[in-house]
Tab-separated table of C-alpha atoms in Angstrom:
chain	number	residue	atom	x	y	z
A	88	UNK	CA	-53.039	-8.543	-58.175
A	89	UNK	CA	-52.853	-9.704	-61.685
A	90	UNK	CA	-49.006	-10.885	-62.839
A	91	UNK	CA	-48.243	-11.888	-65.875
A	92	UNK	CA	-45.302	-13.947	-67.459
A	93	UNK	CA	-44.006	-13.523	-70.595
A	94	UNK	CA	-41.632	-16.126	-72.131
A	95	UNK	CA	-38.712	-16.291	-73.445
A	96	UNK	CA	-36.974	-13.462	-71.566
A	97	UNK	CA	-35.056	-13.151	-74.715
A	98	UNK	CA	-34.702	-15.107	-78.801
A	99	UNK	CA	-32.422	-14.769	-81.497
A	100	UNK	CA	-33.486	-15.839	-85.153
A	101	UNK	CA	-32.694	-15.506	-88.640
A	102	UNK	CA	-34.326	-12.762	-90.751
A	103	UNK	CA	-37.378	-14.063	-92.215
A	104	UNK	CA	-37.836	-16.662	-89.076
A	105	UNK	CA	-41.358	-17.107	-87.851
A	106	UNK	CA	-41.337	-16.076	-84.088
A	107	UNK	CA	-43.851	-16.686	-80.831
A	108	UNK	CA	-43.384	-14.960	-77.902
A	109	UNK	CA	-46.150	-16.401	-74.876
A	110	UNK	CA	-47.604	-14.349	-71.825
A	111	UNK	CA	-49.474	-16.075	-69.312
A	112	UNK	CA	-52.180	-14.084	-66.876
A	113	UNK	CA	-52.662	-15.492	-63.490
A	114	UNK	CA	-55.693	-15.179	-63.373
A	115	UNK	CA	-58.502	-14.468	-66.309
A	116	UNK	CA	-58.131	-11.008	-67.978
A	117	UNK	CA	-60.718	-11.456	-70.941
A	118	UNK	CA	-59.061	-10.065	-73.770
A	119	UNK	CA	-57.708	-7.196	-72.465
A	120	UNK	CA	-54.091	-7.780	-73.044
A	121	UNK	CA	-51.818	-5.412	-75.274
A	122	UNK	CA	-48.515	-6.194	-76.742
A	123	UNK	CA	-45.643	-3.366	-77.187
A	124	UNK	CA	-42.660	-2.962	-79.415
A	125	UNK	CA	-39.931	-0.757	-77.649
A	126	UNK	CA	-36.945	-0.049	-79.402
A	127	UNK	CA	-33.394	0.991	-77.258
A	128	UNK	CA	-34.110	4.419	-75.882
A	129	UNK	CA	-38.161	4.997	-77.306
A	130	UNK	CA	-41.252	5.082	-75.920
A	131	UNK	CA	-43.258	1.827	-76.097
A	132	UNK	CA	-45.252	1.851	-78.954
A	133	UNK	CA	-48.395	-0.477	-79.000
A	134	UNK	CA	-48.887	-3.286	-81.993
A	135	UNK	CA	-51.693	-5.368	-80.984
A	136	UNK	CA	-54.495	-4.196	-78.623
A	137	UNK	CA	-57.423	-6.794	-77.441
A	138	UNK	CA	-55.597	-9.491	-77.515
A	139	UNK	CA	-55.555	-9.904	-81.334
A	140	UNK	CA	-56.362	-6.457	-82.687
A	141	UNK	CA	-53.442	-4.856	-84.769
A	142	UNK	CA	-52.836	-1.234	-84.176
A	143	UNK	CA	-53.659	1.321	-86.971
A	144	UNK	CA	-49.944	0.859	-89.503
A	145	UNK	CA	-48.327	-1.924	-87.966
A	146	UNK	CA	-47.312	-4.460	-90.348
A	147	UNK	CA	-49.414	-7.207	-91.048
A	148	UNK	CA	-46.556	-9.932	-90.122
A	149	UNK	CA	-47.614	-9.087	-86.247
A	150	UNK	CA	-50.236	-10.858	-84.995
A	151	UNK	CA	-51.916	-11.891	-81.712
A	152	UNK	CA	-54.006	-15.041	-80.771
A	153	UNK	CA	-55.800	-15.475	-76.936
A	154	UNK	CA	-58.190	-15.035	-74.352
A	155	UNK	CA	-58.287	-15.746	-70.648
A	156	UNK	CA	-55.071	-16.308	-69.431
A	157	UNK	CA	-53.405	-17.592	-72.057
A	158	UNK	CA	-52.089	-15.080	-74.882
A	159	UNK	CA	-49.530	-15.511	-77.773
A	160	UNK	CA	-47.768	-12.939	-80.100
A	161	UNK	CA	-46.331	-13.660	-83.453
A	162	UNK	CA	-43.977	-12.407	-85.969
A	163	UNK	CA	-44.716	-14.103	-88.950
A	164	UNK	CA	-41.300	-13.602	-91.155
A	165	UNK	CA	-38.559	-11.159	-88.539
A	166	UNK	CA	-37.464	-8.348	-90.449
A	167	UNK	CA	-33.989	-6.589	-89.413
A	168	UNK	CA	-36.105	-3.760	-88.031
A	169	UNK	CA	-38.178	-5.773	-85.908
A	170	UNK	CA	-35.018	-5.844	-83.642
A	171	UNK	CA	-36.353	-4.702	-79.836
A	172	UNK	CA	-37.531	-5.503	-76.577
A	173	UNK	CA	-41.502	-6.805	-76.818
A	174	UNK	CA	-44.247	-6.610	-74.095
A	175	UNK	CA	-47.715	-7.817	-72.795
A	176	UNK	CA	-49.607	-5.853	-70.671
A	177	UNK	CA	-53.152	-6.490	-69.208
A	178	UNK	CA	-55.772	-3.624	-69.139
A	179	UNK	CA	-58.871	-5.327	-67.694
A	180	UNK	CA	-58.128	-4.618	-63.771
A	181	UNK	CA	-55.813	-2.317	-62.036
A	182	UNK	CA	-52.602	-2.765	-61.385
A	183	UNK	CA	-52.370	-2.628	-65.229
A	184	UNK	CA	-49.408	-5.312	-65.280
A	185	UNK	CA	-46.794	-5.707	-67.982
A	186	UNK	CA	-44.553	-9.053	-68.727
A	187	UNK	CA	-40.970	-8.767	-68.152
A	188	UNK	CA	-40.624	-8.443	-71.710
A	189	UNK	CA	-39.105	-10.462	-74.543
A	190	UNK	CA	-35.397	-9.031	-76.170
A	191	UNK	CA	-35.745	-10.234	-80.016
A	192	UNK	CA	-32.312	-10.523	-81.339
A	193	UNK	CA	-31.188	-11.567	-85.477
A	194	UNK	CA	-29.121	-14.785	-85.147
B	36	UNK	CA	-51.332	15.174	-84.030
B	37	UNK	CA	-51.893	13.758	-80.661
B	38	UNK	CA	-48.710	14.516	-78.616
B	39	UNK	CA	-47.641	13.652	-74.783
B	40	UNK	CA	-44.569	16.038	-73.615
B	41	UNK	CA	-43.222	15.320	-69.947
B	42	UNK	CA	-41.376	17.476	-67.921
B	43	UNK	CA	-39.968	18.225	-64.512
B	44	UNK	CA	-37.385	15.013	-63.989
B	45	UNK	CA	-33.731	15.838	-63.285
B	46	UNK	CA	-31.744	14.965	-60.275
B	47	UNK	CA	-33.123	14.414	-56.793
B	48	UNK	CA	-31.819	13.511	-53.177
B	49	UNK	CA	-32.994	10.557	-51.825
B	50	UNK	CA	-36.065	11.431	-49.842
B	51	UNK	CA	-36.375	14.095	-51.747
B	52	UNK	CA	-39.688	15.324	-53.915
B	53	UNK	CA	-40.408	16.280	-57.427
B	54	UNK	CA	-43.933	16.937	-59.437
B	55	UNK	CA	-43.472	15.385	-63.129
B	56	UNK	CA	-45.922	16.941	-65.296
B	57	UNK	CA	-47.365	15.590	-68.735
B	58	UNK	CA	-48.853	18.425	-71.669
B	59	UNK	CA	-51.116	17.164	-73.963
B	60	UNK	CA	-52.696	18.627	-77.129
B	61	UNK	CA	-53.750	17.517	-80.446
B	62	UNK	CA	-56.800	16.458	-78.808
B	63	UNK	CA	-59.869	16.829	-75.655
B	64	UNK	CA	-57.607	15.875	-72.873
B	65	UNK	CA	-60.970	16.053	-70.807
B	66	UNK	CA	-62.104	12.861	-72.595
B	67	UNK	CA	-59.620	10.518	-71.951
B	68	UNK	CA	-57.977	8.062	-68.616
B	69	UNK	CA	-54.164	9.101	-68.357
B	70	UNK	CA	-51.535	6.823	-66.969
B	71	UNK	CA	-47.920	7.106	-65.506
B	72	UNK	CA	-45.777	4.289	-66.725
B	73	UNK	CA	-42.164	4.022	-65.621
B	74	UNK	CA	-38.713	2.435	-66.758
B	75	UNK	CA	-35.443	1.806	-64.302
B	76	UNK	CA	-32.909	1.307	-66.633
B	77	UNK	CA	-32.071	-1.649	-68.118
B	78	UNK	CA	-35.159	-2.791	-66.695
B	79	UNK	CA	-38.852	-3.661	-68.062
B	80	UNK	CA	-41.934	-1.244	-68.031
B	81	UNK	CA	-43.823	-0.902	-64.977
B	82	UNK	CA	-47.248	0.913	-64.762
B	83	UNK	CA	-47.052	3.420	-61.597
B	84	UNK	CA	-50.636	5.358	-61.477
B	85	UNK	CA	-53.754	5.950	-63.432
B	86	UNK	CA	-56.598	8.349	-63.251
B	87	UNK	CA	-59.681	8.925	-65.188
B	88	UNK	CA	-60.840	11.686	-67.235
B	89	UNK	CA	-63.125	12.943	-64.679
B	90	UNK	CA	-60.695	12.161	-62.276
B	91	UNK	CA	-62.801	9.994	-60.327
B	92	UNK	CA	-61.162	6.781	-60.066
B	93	UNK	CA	-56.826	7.205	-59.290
B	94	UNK	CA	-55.043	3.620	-58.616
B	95	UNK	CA	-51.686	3.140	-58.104
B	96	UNK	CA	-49.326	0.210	-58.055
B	97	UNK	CA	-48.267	-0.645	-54.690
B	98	UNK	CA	-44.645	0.207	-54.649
B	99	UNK	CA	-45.511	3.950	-54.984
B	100	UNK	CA	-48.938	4.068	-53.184
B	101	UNK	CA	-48.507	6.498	-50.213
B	102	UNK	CA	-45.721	8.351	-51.445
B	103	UNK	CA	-46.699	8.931	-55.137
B	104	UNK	CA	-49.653	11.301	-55.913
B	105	UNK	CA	-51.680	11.778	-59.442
B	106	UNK	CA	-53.658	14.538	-60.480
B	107	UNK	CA	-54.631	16.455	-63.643
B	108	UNK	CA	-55.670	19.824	-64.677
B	109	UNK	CA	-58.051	19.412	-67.487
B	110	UNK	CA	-58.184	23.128	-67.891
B	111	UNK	CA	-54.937	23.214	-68.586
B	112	UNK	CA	-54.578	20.037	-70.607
B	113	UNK	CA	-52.120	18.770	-67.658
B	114	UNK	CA	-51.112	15.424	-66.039
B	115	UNK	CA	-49.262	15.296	-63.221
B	116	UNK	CA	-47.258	12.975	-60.353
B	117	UNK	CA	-45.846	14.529	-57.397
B	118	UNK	CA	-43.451	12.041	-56.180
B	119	UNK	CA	-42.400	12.430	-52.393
B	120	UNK	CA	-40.079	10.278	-49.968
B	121	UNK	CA	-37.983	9.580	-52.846
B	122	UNK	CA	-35.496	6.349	-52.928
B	123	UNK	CA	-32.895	5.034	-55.127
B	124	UNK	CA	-35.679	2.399	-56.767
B	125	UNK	CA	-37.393	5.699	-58.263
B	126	UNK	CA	-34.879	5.855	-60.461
B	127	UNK	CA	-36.047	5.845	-64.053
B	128	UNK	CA	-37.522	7.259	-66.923
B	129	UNK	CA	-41.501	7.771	-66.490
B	130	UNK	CA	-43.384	8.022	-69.149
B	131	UNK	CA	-46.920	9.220	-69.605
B	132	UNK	CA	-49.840	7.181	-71.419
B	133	UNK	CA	-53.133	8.207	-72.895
B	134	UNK	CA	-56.074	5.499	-72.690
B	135	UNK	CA	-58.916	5.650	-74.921
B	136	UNK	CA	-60.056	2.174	-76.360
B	137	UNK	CA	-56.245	1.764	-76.883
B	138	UNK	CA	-52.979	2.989	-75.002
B	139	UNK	CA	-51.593	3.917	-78.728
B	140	UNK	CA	-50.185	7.615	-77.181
B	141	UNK	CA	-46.875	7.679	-75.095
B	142	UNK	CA	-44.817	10.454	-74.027
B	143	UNK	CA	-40.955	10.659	-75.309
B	144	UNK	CA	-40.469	10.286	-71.197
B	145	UNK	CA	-38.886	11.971	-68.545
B	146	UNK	CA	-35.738	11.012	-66.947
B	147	UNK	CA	-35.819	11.258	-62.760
B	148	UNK	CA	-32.548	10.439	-61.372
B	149	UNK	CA	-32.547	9.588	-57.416
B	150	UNK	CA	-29.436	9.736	-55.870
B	151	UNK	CA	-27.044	11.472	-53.623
C-alpha cells in the first residue's frame, strides 16, 4: 500500500507569510495527488487536484508543484481565512491514502 | 447543485451494526465512482471504501475489509456502507465523496458513535 507523509504536522505564520507544506509518496503515484482545505467541523473541500491543478474558485495564492513521489503545496501570501487543517491525498491506486495533515495556524 | 446528504449514524454498541446511507442529486449518480471517507475525532481523514459507477470494482482499506460492506442503488440515487462487528476505532464522522475527474463533492458527514 501507498503511504504518504505530509510535513509539518502543524505551522504558524504571519498574515501575508508565504507557506509550503511537503507530502512525500512511497512509492510513484504520477500526478494523482489532491490537496484539501478542512476547516474545524466541515467537510474537506478540495483546492488543487493533479498535483498542480487549482479547483474551479479557489484563490489563486494556492498552488501545487510535483510528480512522482515528491509533491509540494503553497500558500503564496496566508490570509486570516486560510486558517485550517490541510491534506494530500493520492488517487492513482487504491487504498486512496491521505497525509496526516498539516494544522496552519496565524503567528 | 450537486449535493451529498448522509444519514443513518447515531449511537451503536460495540459489535453492533449500522447501514450509513449517502443521497445524491443535482446530478446522474449512475455516472460517477463514490467513496466513503471517514474522520475519528481529533484525528486526520482516512478513506474507508470505494465503488464504481457500475459497481464493478469495490476496495476497501484494510482496517474495515471484512466487516465493512459498500453498495449503491443507482435507481435510487443511493450510496451505502453497512458497517458490522462494530468497535470503539469506528468511531467517527464518515463522510461520503463523489469522484469524477476530481473528488470536488463531499457530504456535510455523518456522525457514528461506537460505544457502550
Amino acid at each position: 500500500d501507498i503511504q504518504m507523509t505530509q510535513s509539518p504536522s502543524s505551522l504558524s505564520a504571519s498574515v501575508g507569510d508565504r507557506v509550503t507544506i511537503t507530502c512525500q509518496a512511497s512509492q510513484d503515484i504520477r500526478h494523482y495527488l489532491n490537496w484539501y482545505q478542512q476547516k474545524s467541523g466541515k467537510a474537506p473541500k478540495l483546492l488543487i487536484y493533479e498535483a498542480s491543478n487549482l479547483e474551479t474558485g479557489v484563490p489563486s495564492r494556492f498552488s501545487g508543484s510535483g510528480s512522482g513521489t515528491d509533491f509540494t503545496f503553497t500558500i503564496s501570501s496566508l490570509q486570516p481565512e486560510d486558517i485550517a487543517t490541510y491534506y494530500c491525498q493520492q488517487y492513482d491506486n487504491p487504498p486512496f491514502a491521505f497525509g496526516g495533515g498539516t494544522k496552519v495556524e496565524i503567528k | 447543485e450537486v449535493q451529498l446528504v448522509e444519514s443513518g449514524g447515531g449511537l451503536v454498541k460495540p459489535g453492533g451494526s449500522l447501514r450509513l446511507s449517502c443521497t445524491a442529486s443535482g446530478f446522474i449518480f449512475s455516472d460517477y465512482n463514490m467513496n466513503w471517507v471517514r474522520q475519528a475525532p481529533g484525528k486526520g481523514l482516512e478513506w474507508v471504501s470505494f465503488i464504481s459507477s457500475s459497481s464493478f470494482y469495490i476496495y476497501y482499506a484494510d482496517s474495515v475489509r471484512g466487516r465493512f460492506t459498500i453498495s449503491r442503488d443507482n435507481a435510487r440515487n443511493s450510496l451505502y456502507l453497512q458497517m458490522n462487528t462494530l468497535t470503539a476505532e469506528d468511531t467517527a464522522v464518515y463522510y461520503c465523496a463523489r469522484v469524477g475527474s476530481r473528488w470536488s463533492y463531499w457530504g456535510r458527514g455523518i456522525l457514528v458513535t461506537v460505544s457502550s
